[in-house]
Coordinates of C-alpha atoms in Angstrom, one line a residue:
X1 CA 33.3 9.6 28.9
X2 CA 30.8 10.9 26.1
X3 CA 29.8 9.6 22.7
X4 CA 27.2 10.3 20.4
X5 CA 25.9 8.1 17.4
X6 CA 23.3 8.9 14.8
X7 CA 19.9 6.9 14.1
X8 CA 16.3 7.8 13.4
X9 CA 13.2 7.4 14.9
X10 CA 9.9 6.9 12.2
X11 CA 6.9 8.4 12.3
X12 CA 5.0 6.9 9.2
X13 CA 7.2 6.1 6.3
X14 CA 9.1 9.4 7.3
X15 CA 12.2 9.7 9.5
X16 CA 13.0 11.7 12.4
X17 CA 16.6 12.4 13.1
X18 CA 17.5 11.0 16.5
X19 CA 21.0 11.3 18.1
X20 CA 22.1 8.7 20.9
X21 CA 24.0 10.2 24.0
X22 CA 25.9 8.4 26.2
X23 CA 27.6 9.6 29.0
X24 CA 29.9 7.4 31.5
X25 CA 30.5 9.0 35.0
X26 CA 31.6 7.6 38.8
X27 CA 29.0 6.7 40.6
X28 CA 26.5 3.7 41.9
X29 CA 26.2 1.2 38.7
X30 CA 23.6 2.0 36.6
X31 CA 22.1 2.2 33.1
X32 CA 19.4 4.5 32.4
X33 CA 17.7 5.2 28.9
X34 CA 15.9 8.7 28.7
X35 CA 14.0 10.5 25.7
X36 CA 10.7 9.2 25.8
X37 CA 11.4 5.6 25.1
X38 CA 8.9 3.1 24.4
X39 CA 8.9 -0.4 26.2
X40 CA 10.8 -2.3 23.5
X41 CA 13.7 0.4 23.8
X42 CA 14.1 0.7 27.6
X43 CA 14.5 -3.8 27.3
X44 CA 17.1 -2.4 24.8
X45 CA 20.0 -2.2 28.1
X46 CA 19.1 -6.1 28.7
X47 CA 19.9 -6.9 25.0
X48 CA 22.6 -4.8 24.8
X49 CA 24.8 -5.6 28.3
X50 CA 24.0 -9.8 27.1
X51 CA 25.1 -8.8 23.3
X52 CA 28.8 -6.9 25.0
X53 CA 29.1 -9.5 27.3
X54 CA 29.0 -12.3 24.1
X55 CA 32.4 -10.2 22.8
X56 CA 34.1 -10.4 26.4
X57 CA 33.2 -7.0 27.1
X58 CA 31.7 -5.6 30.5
X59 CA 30.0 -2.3 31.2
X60 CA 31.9 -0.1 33.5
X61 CA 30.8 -0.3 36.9
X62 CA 29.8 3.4 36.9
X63 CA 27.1 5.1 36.2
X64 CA 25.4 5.4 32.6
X65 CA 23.3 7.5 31.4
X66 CA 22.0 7.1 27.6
X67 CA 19.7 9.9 26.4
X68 CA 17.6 9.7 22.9
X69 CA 17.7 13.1 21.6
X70 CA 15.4 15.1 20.8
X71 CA 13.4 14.3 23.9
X72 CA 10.2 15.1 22.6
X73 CA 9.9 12.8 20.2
X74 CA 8.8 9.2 21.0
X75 CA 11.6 6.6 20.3
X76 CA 9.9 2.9 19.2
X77 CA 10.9 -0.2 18.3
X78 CA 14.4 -2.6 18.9
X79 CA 16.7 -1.0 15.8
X80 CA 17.7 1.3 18.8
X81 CA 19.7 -1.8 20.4
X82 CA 22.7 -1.7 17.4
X83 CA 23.2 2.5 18.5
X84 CA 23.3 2.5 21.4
X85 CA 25.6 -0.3 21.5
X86 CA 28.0 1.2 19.4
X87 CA 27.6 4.6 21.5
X88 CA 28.2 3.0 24.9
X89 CA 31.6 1.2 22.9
X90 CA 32.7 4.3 21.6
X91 CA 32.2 6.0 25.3
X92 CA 34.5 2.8 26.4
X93 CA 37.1 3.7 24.4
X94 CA 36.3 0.1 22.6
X95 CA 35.7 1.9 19.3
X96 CA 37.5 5.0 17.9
X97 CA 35.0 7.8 17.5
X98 CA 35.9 8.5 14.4
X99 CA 35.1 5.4 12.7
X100 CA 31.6 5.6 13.0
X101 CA 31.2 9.5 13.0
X102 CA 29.8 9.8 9.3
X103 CA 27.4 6.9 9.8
X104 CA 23.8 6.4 10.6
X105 CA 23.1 3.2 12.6
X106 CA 19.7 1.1 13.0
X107 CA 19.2 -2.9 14.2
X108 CA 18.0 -5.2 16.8
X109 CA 21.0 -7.5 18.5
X110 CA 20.0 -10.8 20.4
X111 CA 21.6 -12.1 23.5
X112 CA 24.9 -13.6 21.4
X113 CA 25.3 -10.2 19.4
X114 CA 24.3 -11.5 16.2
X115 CA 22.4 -9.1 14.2
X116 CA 18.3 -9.3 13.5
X117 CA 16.5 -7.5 10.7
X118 CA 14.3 -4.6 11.7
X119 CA 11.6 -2.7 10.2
X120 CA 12.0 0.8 7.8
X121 CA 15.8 0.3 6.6
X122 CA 14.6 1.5 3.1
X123 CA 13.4 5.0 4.6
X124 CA 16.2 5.1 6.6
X125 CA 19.0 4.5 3.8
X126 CA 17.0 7.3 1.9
X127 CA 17.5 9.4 5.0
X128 CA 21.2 8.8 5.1
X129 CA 21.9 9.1 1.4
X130 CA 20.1 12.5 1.8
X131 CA 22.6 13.7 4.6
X132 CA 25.6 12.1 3.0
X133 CA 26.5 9.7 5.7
X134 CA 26.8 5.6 5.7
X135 CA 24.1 3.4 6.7
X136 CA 25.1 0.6 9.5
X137 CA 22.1 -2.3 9.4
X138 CA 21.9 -6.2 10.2
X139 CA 23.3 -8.3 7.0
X140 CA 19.4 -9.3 6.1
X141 CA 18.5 -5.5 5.8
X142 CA 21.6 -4.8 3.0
X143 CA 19.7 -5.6 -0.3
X144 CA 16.6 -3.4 0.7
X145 CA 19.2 -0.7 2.2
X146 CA 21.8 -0.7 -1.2
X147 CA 18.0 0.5 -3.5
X148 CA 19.0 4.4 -2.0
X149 CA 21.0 4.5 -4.5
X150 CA 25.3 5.9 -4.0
X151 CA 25.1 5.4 -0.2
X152 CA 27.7 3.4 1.6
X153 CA 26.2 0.4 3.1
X154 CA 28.2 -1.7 5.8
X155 CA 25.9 -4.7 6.7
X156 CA 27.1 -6.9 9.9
X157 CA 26.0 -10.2 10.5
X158 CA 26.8 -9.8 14.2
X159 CA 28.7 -7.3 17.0
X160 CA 32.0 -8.8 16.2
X161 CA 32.2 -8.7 13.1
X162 CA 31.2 -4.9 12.6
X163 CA 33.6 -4.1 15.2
X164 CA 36.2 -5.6 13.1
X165 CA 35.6 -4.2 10.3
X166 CA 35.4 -0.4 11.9
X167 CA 39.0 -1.5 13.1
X168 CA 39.7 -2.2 9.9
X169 CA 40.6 -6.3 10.7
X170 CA 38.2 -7.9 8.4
X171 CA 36.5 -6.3 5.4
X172 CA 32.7 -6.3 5.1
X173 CA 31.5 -7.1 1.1
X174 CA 29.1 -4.6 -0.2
X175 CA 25.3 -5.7 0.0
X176 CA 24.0 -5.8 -3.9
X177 CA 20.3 -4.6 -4.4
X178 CA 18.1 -7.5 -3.9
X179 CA 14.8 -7.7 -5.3
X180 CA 11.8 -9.1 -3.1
X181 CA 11.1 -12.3 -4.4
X182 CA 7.0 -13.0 -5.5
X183 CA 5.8 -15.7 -3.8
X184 CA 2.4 -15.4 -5.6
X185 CA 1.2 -17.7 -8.5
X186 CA 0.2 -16.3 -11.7
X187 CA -3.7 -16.2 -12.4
X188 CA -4.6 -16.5 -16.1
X189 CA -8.0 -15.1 -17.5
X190 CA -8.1 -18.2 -19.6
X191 CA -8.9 -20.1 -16.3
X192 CA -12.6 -18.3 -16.2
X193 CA -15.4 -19.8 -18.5
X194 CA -17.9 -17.5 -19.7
X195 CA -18.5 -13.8 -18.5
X196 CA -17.6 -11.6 -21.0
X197 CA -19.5 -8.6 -19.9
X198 CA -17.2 -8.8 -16.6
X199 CA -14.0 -9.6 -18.6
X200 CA -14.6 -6.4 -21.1
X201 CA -15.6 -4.4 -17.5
X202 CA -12.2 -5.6 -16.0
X203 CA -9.9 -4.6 -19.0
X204 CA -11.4 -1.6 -18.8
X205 CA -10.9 -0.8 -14.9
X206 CA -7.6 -2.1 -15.5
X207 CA -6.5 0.6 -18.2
X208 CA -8.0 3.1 -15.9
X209 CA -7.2 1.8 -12.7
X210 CA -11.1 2.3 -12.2
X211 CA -13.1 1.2 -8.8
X212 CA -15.1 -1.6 -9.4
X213 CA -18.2 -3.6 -8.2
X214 CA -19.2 -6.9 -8.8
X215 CA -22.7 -8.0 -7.5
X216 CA -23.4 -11.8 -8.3
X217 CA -24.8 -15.2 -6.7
X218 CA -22.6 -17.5 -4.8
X219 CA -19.7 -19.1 -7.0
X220 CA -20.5 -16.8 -10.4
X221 CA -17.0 -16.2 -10.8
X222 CA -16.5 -12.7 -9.0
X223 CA -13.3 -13.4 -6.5
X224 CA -11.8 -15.3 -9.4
X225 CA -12.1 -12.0 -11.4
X226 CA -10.4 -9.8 -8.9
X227 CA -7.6 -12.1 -8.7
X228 CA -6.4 -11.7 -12.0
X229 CA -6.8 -8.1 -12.4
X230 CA -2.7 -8.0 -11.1
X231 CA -1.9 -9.8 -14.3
X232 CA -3.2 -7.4 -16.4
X233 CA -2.0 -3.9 -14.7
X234 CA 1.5 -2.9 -15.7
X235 CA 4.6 -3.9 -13.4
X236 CA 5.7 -1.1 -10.8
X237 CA 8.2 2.1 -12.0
X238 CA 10.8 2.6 -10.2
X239 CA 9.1 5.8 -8.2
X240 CA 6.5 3.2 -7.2
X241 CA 8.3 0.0 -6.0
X242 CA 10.2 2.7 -4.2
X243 CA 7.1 3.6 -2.3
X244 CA 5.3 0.4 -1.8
X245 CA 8.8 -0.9 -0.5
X246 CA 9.0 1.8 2.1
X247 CA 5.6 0.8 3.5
X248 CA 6.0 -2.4 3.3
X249 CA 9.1 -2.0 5.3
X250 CA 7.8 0.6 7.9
X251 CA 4.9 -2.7 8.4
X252 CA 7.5 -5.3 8.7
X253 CA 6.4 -7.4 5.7
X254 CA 9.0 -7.6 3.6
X255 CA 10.3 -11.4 4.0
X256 CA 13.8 -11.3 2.2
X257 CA 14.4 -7.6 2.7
X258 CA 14.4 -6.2 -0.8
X259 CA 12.7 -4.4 -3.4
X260 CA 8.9 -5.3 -4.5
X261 CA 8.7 -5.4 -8.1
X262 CA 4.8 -6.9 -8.1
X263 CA 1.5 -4.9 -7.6
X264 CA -0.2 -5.5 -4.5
X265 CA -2.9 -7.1 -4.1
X266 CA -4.7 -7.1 -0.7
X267 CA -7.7 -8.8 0.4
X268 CA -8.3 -8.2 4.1
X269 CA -11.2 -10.5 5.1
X270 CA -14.8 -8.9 6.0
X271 CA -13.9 -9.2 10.2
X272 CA -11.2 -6.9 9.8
X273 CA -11.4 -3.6 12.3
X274 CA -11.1 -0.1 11.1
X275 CA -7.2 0.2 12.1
X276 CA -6.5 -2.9 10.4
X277 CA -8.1 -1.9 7.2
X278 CA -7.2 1.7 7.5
X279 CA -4.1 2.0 9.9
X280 CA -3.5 2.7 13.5
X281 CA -3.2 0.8 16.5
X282 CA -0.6 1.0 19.3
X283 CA 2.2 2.3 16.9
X284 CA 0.1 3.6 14.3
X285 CA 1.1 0.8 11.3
X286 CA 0.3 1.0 8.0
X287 CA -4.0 -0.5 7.4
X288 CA -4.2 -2.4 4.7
X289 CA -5.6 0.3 2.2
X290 CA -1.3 1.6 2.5
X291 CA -0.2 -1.6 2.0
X292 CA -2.3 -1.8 -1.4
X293 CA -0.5 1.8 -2.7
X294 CA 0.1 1.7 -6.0
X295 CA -1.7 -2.1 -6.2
X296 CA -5.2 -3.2 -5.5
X297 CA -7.3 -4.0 -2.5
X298 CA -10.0 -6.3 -2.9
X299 CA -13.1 -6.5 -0.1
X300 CA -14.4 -9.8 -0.8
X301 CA -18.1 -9.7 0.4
X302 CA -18.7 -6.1 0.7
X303 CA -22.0 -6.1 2.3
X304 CA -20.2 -8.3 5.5
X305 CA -18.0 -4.8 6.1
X306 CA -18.6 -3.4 9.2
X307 CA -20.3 0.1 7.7
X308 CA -18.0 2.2 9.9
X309 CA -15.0 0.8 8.3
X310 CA -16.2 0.9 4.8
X311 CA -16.9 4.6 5.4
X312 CA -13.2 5.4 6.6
X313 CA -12.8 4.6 3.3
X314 CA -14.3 7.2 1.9
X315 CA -11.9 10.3 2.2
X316 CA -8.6 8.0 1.1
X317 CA -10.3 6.9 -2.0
X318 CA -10.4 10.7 -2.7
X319 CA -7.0 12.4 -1.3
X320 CA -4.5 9.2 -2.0
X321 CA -3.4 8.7 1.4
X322 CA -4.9 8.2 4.6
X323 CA -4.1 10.2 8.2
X324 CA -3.4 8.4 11.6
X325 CA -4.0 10.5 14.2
X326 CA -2.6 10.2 18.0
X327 CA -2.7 12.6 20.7
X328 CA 0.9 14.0 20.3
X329 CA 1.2 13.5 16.5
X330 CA -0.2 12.5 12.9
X331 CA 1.2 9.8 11.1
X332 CA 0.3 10.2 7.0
X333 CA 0.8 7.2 4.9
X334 CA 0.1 7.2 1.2
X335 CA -2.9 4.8 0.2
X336 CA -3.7 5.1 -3.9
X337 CA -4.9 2.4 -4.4
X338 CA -7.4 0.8 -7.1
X339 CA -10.4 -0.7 -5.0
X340 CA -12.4 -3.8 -6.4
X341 CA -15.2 -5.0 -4.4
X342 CA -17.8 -8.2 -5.0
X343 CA -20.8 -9.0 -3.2
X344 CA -24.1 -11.2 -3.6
X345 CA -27.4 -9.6 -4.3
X346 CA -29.0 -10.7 -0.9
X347 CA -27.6 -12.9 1.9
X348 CA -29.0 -15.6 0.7
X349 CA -27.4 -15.1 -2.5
X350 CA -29.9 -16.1 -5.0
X351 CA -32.0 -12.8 -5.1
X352 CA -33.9 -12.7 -9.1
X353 CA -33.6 -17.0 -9.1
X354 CA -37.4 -18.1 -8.2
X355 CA -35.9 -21.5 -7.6
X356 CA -33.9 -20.7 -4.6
X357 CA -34.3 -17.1 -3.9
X358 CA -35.6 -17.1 0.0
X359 CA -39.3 -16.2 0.9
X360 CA -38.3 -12.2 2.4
X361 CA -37.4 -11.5 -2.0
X362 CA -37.0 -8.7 -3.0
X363 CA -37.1 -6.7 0.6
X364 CA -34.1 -9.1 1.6
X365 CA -31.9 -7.7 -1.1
X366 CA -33.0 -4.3 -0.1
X367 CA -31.8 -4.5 3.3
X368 CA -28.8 -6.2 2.2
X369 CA -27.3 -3.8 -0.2
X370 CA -28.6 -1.2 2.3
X371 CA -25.6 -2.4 4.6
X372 CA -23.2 -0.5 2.1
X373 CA -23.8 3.5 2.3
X374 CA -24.9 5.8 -0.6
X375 CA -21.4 8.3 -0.5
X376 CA -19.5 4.7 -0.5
X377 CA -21.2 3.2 -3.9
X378 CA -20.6 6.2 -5.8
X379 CA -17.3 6.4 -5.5
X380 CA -17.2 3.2 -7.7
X381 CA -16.8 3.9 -11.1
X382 CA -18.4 0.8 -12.5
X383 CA -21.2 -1.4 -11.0
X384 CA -21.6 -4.8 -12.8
X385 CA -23.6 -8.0 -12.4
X386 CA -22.2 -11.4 -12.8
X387 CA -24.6 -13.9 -13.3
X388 CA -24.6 -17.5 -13.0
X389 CA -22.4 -19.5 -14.9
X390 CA -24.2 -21.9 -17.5
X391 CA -23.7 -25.7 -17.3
X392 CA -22.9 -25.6 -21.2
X393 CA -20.0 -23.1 -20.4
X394 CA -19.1 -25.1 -18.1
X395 CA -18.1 -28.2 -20.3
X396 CA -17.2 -25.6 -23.2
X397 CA -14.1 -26.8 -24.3
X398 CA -13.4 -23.2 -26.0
X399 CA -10.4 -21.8 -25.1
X400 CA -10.5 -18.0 -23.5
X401 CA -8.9 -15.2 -24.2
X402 CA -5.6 -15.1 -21.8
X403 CA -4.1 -12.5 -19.8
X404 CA -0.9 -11.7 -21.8
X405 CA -3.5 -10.7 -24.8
X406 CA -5.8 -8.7 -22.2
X407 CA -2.8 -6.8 -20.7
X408 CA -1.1 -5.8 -24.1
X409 CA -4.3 -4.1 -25.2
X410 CA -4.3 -2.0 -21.7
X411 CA -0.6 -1.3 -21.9
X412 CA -1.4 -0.2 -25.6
X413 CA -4.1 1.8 -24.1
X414 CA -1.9 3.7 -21.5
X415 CA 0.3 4.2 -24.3
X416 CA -1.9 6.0 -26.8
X417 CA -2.9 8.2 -24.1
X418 CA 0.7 9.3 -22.6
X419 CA 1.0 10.4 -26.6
X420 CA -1.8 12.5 -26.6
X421 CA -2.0 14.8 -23.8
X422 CA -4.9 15.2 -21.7
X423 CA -6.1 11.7 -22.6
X424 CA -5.1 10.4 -19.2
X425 CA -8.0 8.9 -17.5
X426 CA -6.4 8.4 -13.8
X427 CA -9.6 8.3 -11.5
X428 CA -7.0 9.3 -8.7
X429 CA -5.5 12.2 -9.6
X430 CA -8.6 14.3 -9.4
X431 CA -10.9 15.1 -6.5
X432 CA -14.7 15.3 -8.1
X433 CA -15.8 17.7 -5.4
X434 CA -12.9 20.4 -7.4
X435 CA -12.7 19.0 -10.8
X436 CA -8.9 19.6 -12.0
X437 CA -7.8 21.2 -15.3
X438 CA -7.4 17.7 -16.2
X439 CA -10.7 16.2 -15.5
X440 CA -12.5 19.4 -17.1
X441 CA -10.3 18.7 -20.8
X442 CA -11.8 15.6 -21.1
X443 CA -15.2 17.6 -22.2
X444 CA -13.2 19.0 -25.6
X445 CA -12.7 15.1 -26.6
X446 CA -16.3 14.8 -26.6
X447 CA -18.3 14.1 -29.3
X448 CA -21.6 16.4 -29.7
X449 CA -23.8 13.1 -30.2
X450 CA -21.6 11.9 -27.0
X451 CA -22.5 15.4 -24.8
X452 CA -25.9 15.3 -25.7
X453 CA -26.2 11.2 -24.6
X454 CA -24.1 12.5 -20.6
X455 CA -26.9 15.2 -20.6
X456 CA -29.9 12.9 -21.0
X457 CA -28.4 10.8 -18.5
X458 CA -27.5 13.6 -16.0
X459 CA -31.9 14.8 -16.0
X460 CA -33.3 10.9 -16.0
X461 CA -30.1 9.0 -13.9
X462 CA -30.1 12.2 -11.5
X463 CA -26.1 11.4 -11.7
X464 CA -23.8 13.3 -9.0
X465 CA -21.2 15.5 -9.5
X466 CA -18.9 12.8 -8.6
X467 CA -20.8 10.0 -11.4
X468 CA -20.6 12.9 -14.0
X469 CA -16.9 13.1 -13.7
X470 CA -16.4 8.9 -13.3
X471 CA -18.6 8.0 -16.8
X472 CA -16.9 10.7 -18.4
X473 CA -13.3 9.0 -17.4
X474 CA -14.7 5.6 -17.7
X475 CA -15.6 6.7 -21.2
X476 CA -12.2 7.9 -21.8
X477 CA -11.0 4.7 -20.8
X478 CA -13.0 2.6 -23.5
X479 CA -12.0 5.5 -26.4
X480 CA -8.3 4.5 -25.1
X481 CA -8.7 1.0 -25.6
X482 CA -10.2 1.6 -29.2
X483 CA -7.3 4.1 -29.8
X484 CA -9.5 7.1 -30.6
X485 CA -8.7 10.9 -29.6
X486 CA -12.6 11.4 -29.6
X487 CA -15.4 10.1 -26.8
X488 CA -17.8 9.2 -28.8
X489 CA -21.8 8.4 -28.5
X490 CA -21.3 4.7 -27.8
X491 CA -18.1 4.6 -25.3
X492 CA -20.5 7.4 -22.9
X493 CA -22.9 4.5 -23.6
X494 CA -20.9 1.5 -22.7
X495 CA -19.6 4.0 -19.3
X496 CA -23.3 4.7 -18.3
X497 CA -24.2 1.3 -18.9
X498 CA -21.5 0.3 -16.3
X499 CA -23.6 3.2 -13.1
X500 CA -25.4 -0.1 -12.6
X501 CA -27.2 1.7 -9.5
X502 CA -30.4 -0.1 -10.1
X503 CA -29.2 -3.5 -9.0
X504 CA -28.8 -1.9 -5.2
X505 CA -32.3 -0.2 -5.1

């Protein structure tokens, strides 16, 4: 007795076509899974022979041999359990072949045969709408599963009743997309008194999805910034949710299985290790820099970093996506992602206040910001300070400017520029060490009283390659904001003013 059902194996966000064999013959009783199978799959026979034995069902007392084909390829992961089930009843002569011929299969079974969601079901829908076949997954999976668009989902809450339905005794409904609900709470910019200079910084890194570094004392406001920055980038296209859903997915965060509609927002606290921030471990997951694609990552207390960590940084913020490497294979993931960081000026936090600055000022400050590496600061594209907030802001019973009012102006912004072509300012879609078409066009939008100014500052700032290219996009940005085709003299001004390098000498 053979059989032979069709699931995938992931490797990243990615699929990997994997076939499950099954072969029944006389012999001693046994089970056997081959094909390089992780722990969590070889426990799959336990879960499996319980899940048969909750229908009535027994295996043959024979021997069984189930293969995971190709061989080479390393199987991980429970949504192996729901295959190979439906392989060994299809071997038994339980399930007409035929049935489930057309279909991929993925899910985890518990000990009664009910159904348990499992990680990557997005990629895997995309996989089987690509080769034309059905997608079988648990019933909490559907909604994520029906987003890959004209693809037949059947979505089981348990063994029985997807057996019934195959047989054709009771009829499955449809899943309907379902969209991930946001369990966040909306941050308004009316909530921050005072700090205008930040505020005017943050609309701009938001209509140009610009790095950004806020260097402050203790409580000045700068974690209350980076919170509401979400609120003022525009919601997710559908490419994107597409993306950040798969990821999301492949990590096993995504609560009510569906679509993510909301930026993320990360913000990993300062203990966290290089494969936590970046990706790896055991089955090389998704590091928090993937799961802020297409959102932004916040590193509250920058200095506190580990400097190894904030260094594996470094290549991602330039290619987009980051590489997991293992001895047998590399794992890619996608990680563009907008980074905002804050820190305090010292560790005491008071550096520049005579009052409560500690006796080692200023050398404290310089050993503090000496924590974060050269190559790392100038990748962000604008340094600010956030002082103190004032008692009499404080009590100021003025009411701020709110985020609906900031994030029309930067949607109004992205707008004028997808009008005028090469007026995009995306720091992520160029590399500075190979300045693209793109990035070089932004010199013809230059004023000459604006080219002269970026030359002065190039001789006395001693600016890199790297901050040539950022204050002329950061420039772009502000020319966006104020609807103008032309840089001129006082948005290169307002960009340079923003390569606040000084405050970390």
């Amino acid at each position: 007795m053979h059989s032979r059902i069709a699931t995938v194996a992931f490797r990243g966000i990615e699929t990997i076509d994997v076939e499950v064999q099954v072969h029944i013959t006389n012999g001693l009783p046994s089970m056997a899974i081959v094909g390089l199978a992780d722990k969590s799959v070889a426990e799959s026979k336990e879960r499996v022979r319980a899940a048969l034995s909750s229908l009535g069902l027994a295996l043959p007392s024979k021997r069984i041999a189930i293969n995971l084909s190709p061989a080479d390829v390393l199987k991980e992961g429970a949504h192996f359990d729901l295959p190979i089930a439906v392989a060994l009843l299809v071997a038994m002569g339980v399930m007409p072949e035929d049935s489930v011929i057309d279909c991929l299969i993925l899910g985890e079974l518990s000990l009664n045969g009910s159904l348990q969601p499992v990680s990557g079901v997005l990629s895997a829908a995309l996989a089987a709408s690509a080769s034309d076949r059905r997608l079988i997954c648990p019933v909490a999976c559907g909604g994520e599963a029906a987003w890959a668009g004209s693809i037949d989902v059947i979505a089981p809450n348990d063994l029985t009743s997807l057996l019934n339905h195959l047989r054709g005794a009771q009829t499955l409904t449809p899943p309907s997309p379902h969209v991930e609900p946001d369990q966040s709470t909306p941050l308004d910019m009316a909530d921050l008194k005072g700090q205008e200079t930040a505020r005017r910084a943050l609309e701009i890194a938001a209509a140009g999805r610009h790095n950004f570094l806020m260097i402050g004392p203790p409580g000045a406001g700068k974690s209350m910034l980076a919170a509401r920055l979400p609120g003022l980038l525009p919601a997710l296209d559908a490419r994107e949710a597409l993306e950040v859903t798969m990821l999301h997915s492949v990590a096993g965060q995504l609560s009510a299985g569906g679509l993510i509609q909301q930026r993320p927002f990360r913000e990993p606290h300062h203990s966290a290790s290089m494969a936590a921030l970046v990706g790896g471990g055991a089955r090389a997951k998704p590091g928090e820099i993937s799961l802020a694609h297409n959102g932004v990552l916040f590193l509250d207390e920058l200095a506190e970093f580990s400097r190894p960590v904030l260094d594996a940084l470094r290549q991602p913020l330039e290619t987009g996506q980051v590489v997991v490497a293992r001895a047998n294979h590399h794992v890619t993931y996608p990680a563009r992602f907008q980074l905002v960081a804050a820190m305090n000026p010292c560790r005491c936090g008071y550096l520049g206040d005579p009052a409560r600055a500690c006796s080692r000022a200023p050398q404290c400050g310089r050993n503090y910001s000496a924590r974060i590496s050269g190559p790392m600061l100038d990748r962000f594209d604008i340094i600010i300070e956030v002082p103190e907030v004032s008692g009499q802001l404080l009590f100021s019973t003025k009411a701020a400017e709110a985020s609906s009012t900031i994030a029309a102006r930067v949607a109004a912004a992205a707008k004028f520029a997808e009008n005028h072509e090469g007026l995009m300012a995306d720091v992520a879609d160029n590399d500075p060490s190979s300045p693209s078409d793109t990035a070089l066009d932004f010199g013809r939008y230059l004023s000459a009283e604006a080219a002269e100014l970026l030359r002065l500052a190039v001789e006395k700032q001693q600016l890199s390659a790297r901050g040539f290219y950022k204050v002329i996009r950061v420039a772009r940005t502000i020319a966006n904001l104020g609807q103008s085709q032309q840089v001129g003299r006082e948005d290169v001004a307002e960009a340079l003013a923003y390569r606040m390098m000084p405050l970390l000498a």
